[in-house]
Amino acid sequence: MSILKDFIEICEANDIKYFGLAGTCLGAVRHGGYIPWDDDIDVGLPRADFNRLIEIIERDYSDKYYVLNSERYENYPLMTTRICIKDTKFIEYPLKDVKDCPFGVFLDVFPYDNLADNRVARFFQQWRAWYLSKLMILRNVPEPYLAQTGFLKKVILFICRMVHKTMCFFRINRKKLYRKCLKVCTRYNDRKTKKISFICDTSPHMEEDYYDNVFPCQTIQFEGMDMKFPKDTHLHLTHLYGDTYMTLPPVEKRKTHFPYILDFGDGERIG
């Protein structure tokens, strides 16, 4: 919440567009804040606003925060960016095998890019970026987290391990993978398009939305704070969770981010 407070103040003071998305949006609409069993906050920004945000944080807030992404740390395996509290450590179980990467307690930031208006061009943009982003993960993580179970999960994990070993054997450059993915994501940012997205999520279409469905944003209370959310939260949440998003899921599907290591920098450490 302390990171979120600073984040909102920076955005408001510098006219930076942002919005709470996915589980954060669902929490605001359904619970007025965090989903009770959730423990993170996700925010999205158009790429130009994202770049301004990062510049301000590194210039004016480097005493409190550091920016964690693949541009700055080549072993970071994701296309998201994390604003992390200095002198903390938070490593999730799916990322426990990543070496030499300073994971900390963080705010998850999703840079949104323009999608091609042409359906064929958009298809290739989304699937190529998504594919490259998954190669980034496999370059660092031999057994990524999977939603599948049983025999199918075993088969997919076997393939993942083989891809990981192959990329390690040929010393595939992590930074080049990131740069290729970024180039595909930002290909249409030099023009106005109807749709925007963070392409590199669980599926290439997961965060796809019309610009006019997101902006101008509306203000909703989140844990007692005024926070921006998409103009049409119903469309956003229906796209992600279906028409029953206001219904609580069964207990066995209420998941959180269990820490492999958690250190708040106060001498107490879990894991």
Coordinates of C-alpha atoms in Angstrom, one line a residue:
M1 CA 0.0 0.0 0.0
S2 CA 2.9 2.4 0.6
I3 CA 4.2 1.8 -2.9
L4 CA 0.7 2.3 -4.3
K5 CA 0.3 5.6 -2.4
D6 CA 3.5 6.9 -3.9
F7 CA 2.7 5.6 -7.3
I8 CA -0.7 7.4 -7.3
E9 CA 0.8 10.6 -6.1
I10 CA 3.5 10.5 -8.9
C11 CA 0.9 9.8 -11.5
E12 CA -1.5 12.5 -10.3
A13 CA 1.3 15.1 -10.0
N14 CA 2.7 14.4 -13.4
D15 CA -0.6 13.8 -15.4
I16 CA 0.4 10.1 -16.0
K17 CA -2.4 7.8 -17.2
Y18 CA -2.8 4.6 -15.2
F19 CA -5.5 2.1 -14.2
G20 CA -5.9 -0.8 -11.8
L21 CA -6.5 -4.0 -13.7
A22 CA -7.4 -7.7 -13.3
G23 CA -7.6 -8.8 -9.7
T24 CA -7.0 -5.3 -8.4
C25 CA -10.0 -4.1 -10.4
L26 CA -12.1 -7.1 -9.3
G27 CA -11.1 -6.4 -5.7
A28 CA -12.1 -2.7 -5.9
V29 CA -15.5 -3.5 -7.5
R30 CA -16.4 -6.5 -5.4
H31 CA -14.6 -5.8 -2.1
G32 CA -13.7 -2.1 -2.1
G33 CA -10.0 -3.1 -1.9
Y34 CA -7.9 -6.2 -1.9
I35 CA -9.5 -9.5 -2.7
P36 CA -9.3 -11.0 0.9
W37 CA -7.0 -13.9 -0.1
D38 CA -4.9 -11.8 -2.6
D39 CA -1.7 -9.9 -1.8
D40 CA -0.6 -7.9 -4.8
I41 CA -1.6 -4.9 -6.8
D42 CA -1.6 -4.7 -10.6
V43 CA -1.6 -1.4 -12.5
G44 CA -1.4 -0.7 -16.3
L45 CA -0.1 2.3 -18.2
P46 CA 0.2 3.2 -21.8
R47 CA 3.9 2.7 -22.9
A48 CA 4.6 6.5 -23.1
D49 CA 3.2 7.1 -19.6
F50 CA 5.1 4.0 -18.3
N51 CA 8.4 5.4 -19.6
R52 CA 7.8 8.7 -17.9
L53 CA 6.9 6.9 -14.6
I54 CA 10.1 4.9 -14.6
E55 CA 12.2 8.0 -15.3
I56 CA 10.6 9.9 -12.4
I57 CA 11.0 6.9 -10.0
E58 CA 14.7 6.4 -10.8
R59 CA 15.4 10.1 -10.7
D60 CA 13.4 11.2 -7.6
Y61 CA 12.6 8.0 -5.6
S62 CA 15.8 6.0 -5.8
D63 CA 16.3 6.2 -2.1
K64 CA 13.1 4.2 -1.5
Y65 CA 12.6 2.1 -4.7
Y66 CA 14.4 0.3 -7.5
V67 CA 13.0 -0.7 -10.8
L68 CA 13.1 -4.4 -11.7
N69 CA 12.7 -5.5 -15.3
S70 CA 14.5 -7.2 -18.1
E71 CA 16.0 -3.9 -19.4
R72 CA 17.9 -3.5 -16.2
Y73 CA 18.4 -7.1 -15.0
E74 CA 18.8 -9.6 -17.9
N75 CA 17.9 -12.6 -15.6
Y76 CA 14.5 -11.1 -14.8
P77 CA 12.3 -13.4 -16.9
L78 CA 9.1 -11.4 -17.4
M79 CA 7.9 -8.5 -19.6
T80 CA 6.2 -6.8 -16.6
T81 CA 8.1 -4.2 -14.5
R82 CA 8.2 -4.2 -10.7
I83 CA 8.7 -1.2 -8.5
C84 CA 10.4 -2.8 -5.5
I85 CA 11.1 -1.5 -2.0
K86 CA 14.8 -1.3 -1.4
D87 CA 16.4 -3.8 1.1
T88 CA 13.5 -6.2 0.9
K89 CA 13.3 -9.6 -0.7
F90 CA 10.3 -11.5 -2.0
I91 CA 10.8 -14.6 -4.2
E92 CA 7.7 -16.5 -5.3
Y93 CA 7.9 -20.3 -5.7
P94 CA 7.5 -20.1 -9.5
L95 CA 10.6 -17.9 -9.7
K96 CA 12.8 -19.6 -7.0
D97 CA 15.2 -21.0 -9.7
V98 CA 16.0 -17.6 -11.2
K99 CA 19.6 -16.7 -10.4
D100 CA 21.1 -13.3 -9.7
C101 CA 17.9 -11.3 -9.8
P102 CA 17.0 -8.9 -6.9
F103 CA 13.4 -9.8 -6.3
G104 CA 11.8 -7.5 -3.7
V105 CA 8.4 -6.6 -2.3
F106 CA 6.8 -4.9 -5.3
L107 CA 4.1 -3.2 -7.2
D108 CA 3.4 -5.0 -10.5
V109 CA 3.4 -2.6 -13.5
F110 CA 2.0 -3.6 -16.9
P111 CA 3.1 -1.5 -19.9
Y112 CA 0.3 -1.4 -22.5
D113 CA 1.1 -1.1 -26.2
N114 CA -1.0 -0.4 -29.3
L115 CA -2.3 -3.4 -31.2
A116 CA -2.5 -3.4 -35.0
D117 CA -6.0 -2.5 -36.4
N118 CA -5.6 -5.1 -39.1
R119 CA -6.8 -8.5 -37.8
V120 CA -4.0 -10.5 -39.5
A121 CA -1.3 -8.1 -38.4
R122 CA -2.7 -8.1 -34.9
F123 CA -2.7 -11.9 -34.8
F124 CA 0.9 -12.1 -35.7
Q125 CA 1.9 -9.3 -33.3
Q126 CA 0.2 -10.9 -30.4
W127 CA 1.3 -14.5 -30.9
R128 CA 5.0 -13.6 -31.7
A129 CA 5.3 -11.3 -28.7
W130 CA 3.6 -13.9 -26.5
Y131 CA 5.9 -16.7 -27.8
L132 CA 9.1 -14.7 -27.3
S133 CA 7.9 -13.8 -23.7
K134 CA 7.5 -17.5 -22.9
L135 CA 11.0 -18.2 -24.3
M136 CA 12.3 -15.5 -21.9
I137 CA 10.7 -17.4 -19.0
L138 CA 12.1 -20.8 -20.2
R139 CA 15.6 -19.4 -20.6
N140 CA 15.6 -18.8 -16.8
V141 CA 13.0 -21.2 -15.4
P142 CA 13.2 -24.9 -16.4
E143 CA 9.8 -25.7 -14.8
P144 CA 7.4 -22.8 -14.9
Y145 CA 4.1 -22.6 -13.1
L146 CA 1.4 -24.4 -15.1
A147 CA -2.4 -24.4 -14.7
Q148 CA -2.6 -27.9 -16.2
T149 CA -2.7 -31.0 -14.1
G150 CA -2.0 -34.7 -14.4
F151 CA -0.4 -36.3 -17.4
L152 CA -0.8 -33.2 -19.6
K153 CA 1.2 -31.2 -17.0
K154 CA 4.0 -33.8 -17.0
V155 CA 4.2 -33.7 -20.8
I156 CA 4.4 -29.9 -20.9
L157 CA 7.0 -29.8 -18.1
F158 CA 9.1 -32.3 -20.0
I159 CA 9.0 -30.1 -23.1
C160 CA 9.8 -27.0 -21.0
R161 CA 12.8 -28.7 -19.5
M162 CA 14.1 -29.7 -23.0
V163 CA 13.6 -26.2 -24.3
H164 CA 15.4 -24.7 -21.3
K165 CA 18.4 -27.1 -21.7
T166 CA 18.6 -26.4 -25.4
M167 CA 18.6 -22.6 -24.9
C168 CA 21.3 -23.0 -22.2
F169 CA 23.4 -25.2 -24.4
F170 CA 23.3 -22.7 -27.3
R171 CA 23.7 -19.8 -24.8
I172 CA 20.7 -18.0 -26.2
N173 CA 21.2 -14.3 -25.1
R174 CA 18.5 -13.2 -22.6
K175 CA 18.8 -9.6 -23.5
K176 CA 18.3 -10.3 -27.2
L177 CA 15.1 -12.2 -26.4
Y178 CA 13.8 -9.3 -24.4
R179 CA 14.7 -6.8 -27.1
K180 CA 13.0 -8.8 -29.8
C181 CA 9.9 -9.2 -27.7
L182 CA 9.8 -5.5 -26.9
K183 CA 10.2 -4.6 -30.6
V184 CA 7.1 -6.7 -31.5
C185 CA 5.1 -5.3 -28.6
T186 CA 5.8 -1.7 -29.5
R187 CA 5.6 -2.0 -33.3
Y188 CA 2.4 0.1 -33.6
N189 CA 3.1 2.7 -30.9
D190 CA 3.9 5.3 -33.5
R191 CA 0.3 5.6 -34.5
K192 CA -3.1 5.7 -32.9
T193 CA -4.9 2.4 -32.9
K194 CA -8.3 1.2 -31.6
K195 CA -7.0 -1.5 -29.2
I196 CA -4.3 -1.7 -26.5
S197 CA -2.9 -4.6 -24.6
F198 CA -0.3 -6.0 -22.4
I199 CA 0.4 -8.9 -24.8
C200 CA 2.7 -11.1 -22.7
D201 CA 0.3 -12.4 -20.1
T202 CA -1.1 -15.9 -19.6
S203 CA -2.6 -15.8 -23.1
P204 CA -1.9 -13.2 -25.9
H205 CA -5.5 -12.0 -25.8
M206 CA -6.0 -11.8 -22.1
E207 CA -5.5 -8.1 -21.6
E208 CA -6.7 -6.9 -25.0
D209 CA -9.2 -4.0 -24.8
Y210 CA -10.4 -1.0 -26.8
Y211 CA -8.7 2.2 -25.8
D212 CA -12.0 3.9 -25.4
N213 CA -13.2 1.2 -23.0
V214 CA -10.3 2.1 -20.7
F215 CA -9.9 5.8 -21.0
P216 CA -10.9 8.2 -19.6
C217 CA -10.7 6.2 -16.4
Q218 CA -13.1 6.4 -13.5
T219 CA -12.2 6.8 -9.8
I220 CA -13.1 4.0 -7.4
Q221 CA -12.2 3.5 -3.7
F222 CA -9.4 1.0 -3.1
E223 CA -8.7 0.4 0.6
G224 CA -9.9 3.9 1.4
M225 CA -7.8 5.5 -1.4
D226 CA -9.0 7.1 -4.7
M227 CA -7.6 5.0 -7.5
K228 CA -8.2 5.0 -11.3
F229 CA -9.8 2.0 -13.0
P230 CA -11.0 1.4 -16.6
K231 CA -14.0 3.4 -17.8
D232 CA -16.0 0.2 -18.3
T233 CA -15.0 -2.1 -15.4
H234 CA -17.9 -4.5 -16.3
L235 CA -16.4 -5.2 -19.8
H236 CA -12.9 -5.5 -18.3
L237 CA -13.9 -8.0 -15.7
T238 CA -16.3 -9.9 -17.9
H239 CA -13.5 -10.4 -20.5
L240 CA -11.2 -11.8 -17.8
Y241 CA -13.6 -13.7 -15.4
G242 CA -16.9 -14.1 -17.2
D243 CA -20.4 -12.9 -16.2
T244 CA -20.2 -14.3 -12.7
Y245 CA -17.2 -12.3 -11.5
M246 CA -19.2 -10.9 -8.6
T247 CA -19.7 -14.5 -7.2
L248 CA -17.0 -15.7 -4.8
P249 CA -15.0 -18.7 -6.1
P250 CA -14.9 -21.9 -4.0
V251 CA -12.3 -22.0 -1.2
E252 CA -10.0 -24.4 -3.1
K253 CA -9.6 -21.8 -5.9
R254 CA -8.7 -18.9 -3.7
K255 CA -5.0 -18.6 -4.3
T256 CA -2.3 -16.3 -3.1
H257 CA 1.4 -15.8 -3.9
F258 CA 3.1 -18.1 -1.4
P259 CA 6.7 -16.8 -0.7
Y260 CA 9.7 -19.0 -1.2
I261 CA 11.6 -16.2 0.6
L262 CA 10.1 -13.1 2.2
D263 CA 12.3 -10.5 3.9
F264 CA 10.9 -7.1 4.8
G265 CA 14.4 -5.8 5.6
D266 CA 13.7 -5.8 9.4
G267 CA 15.7 -8.9 10.3
E268 CA 12.8 -11.2 10.1
R269 CA 12.8 -13.7 7.2
I270 CA 10.4 -16.4 6.0
G271 CA 11.8 -19.2 3.9

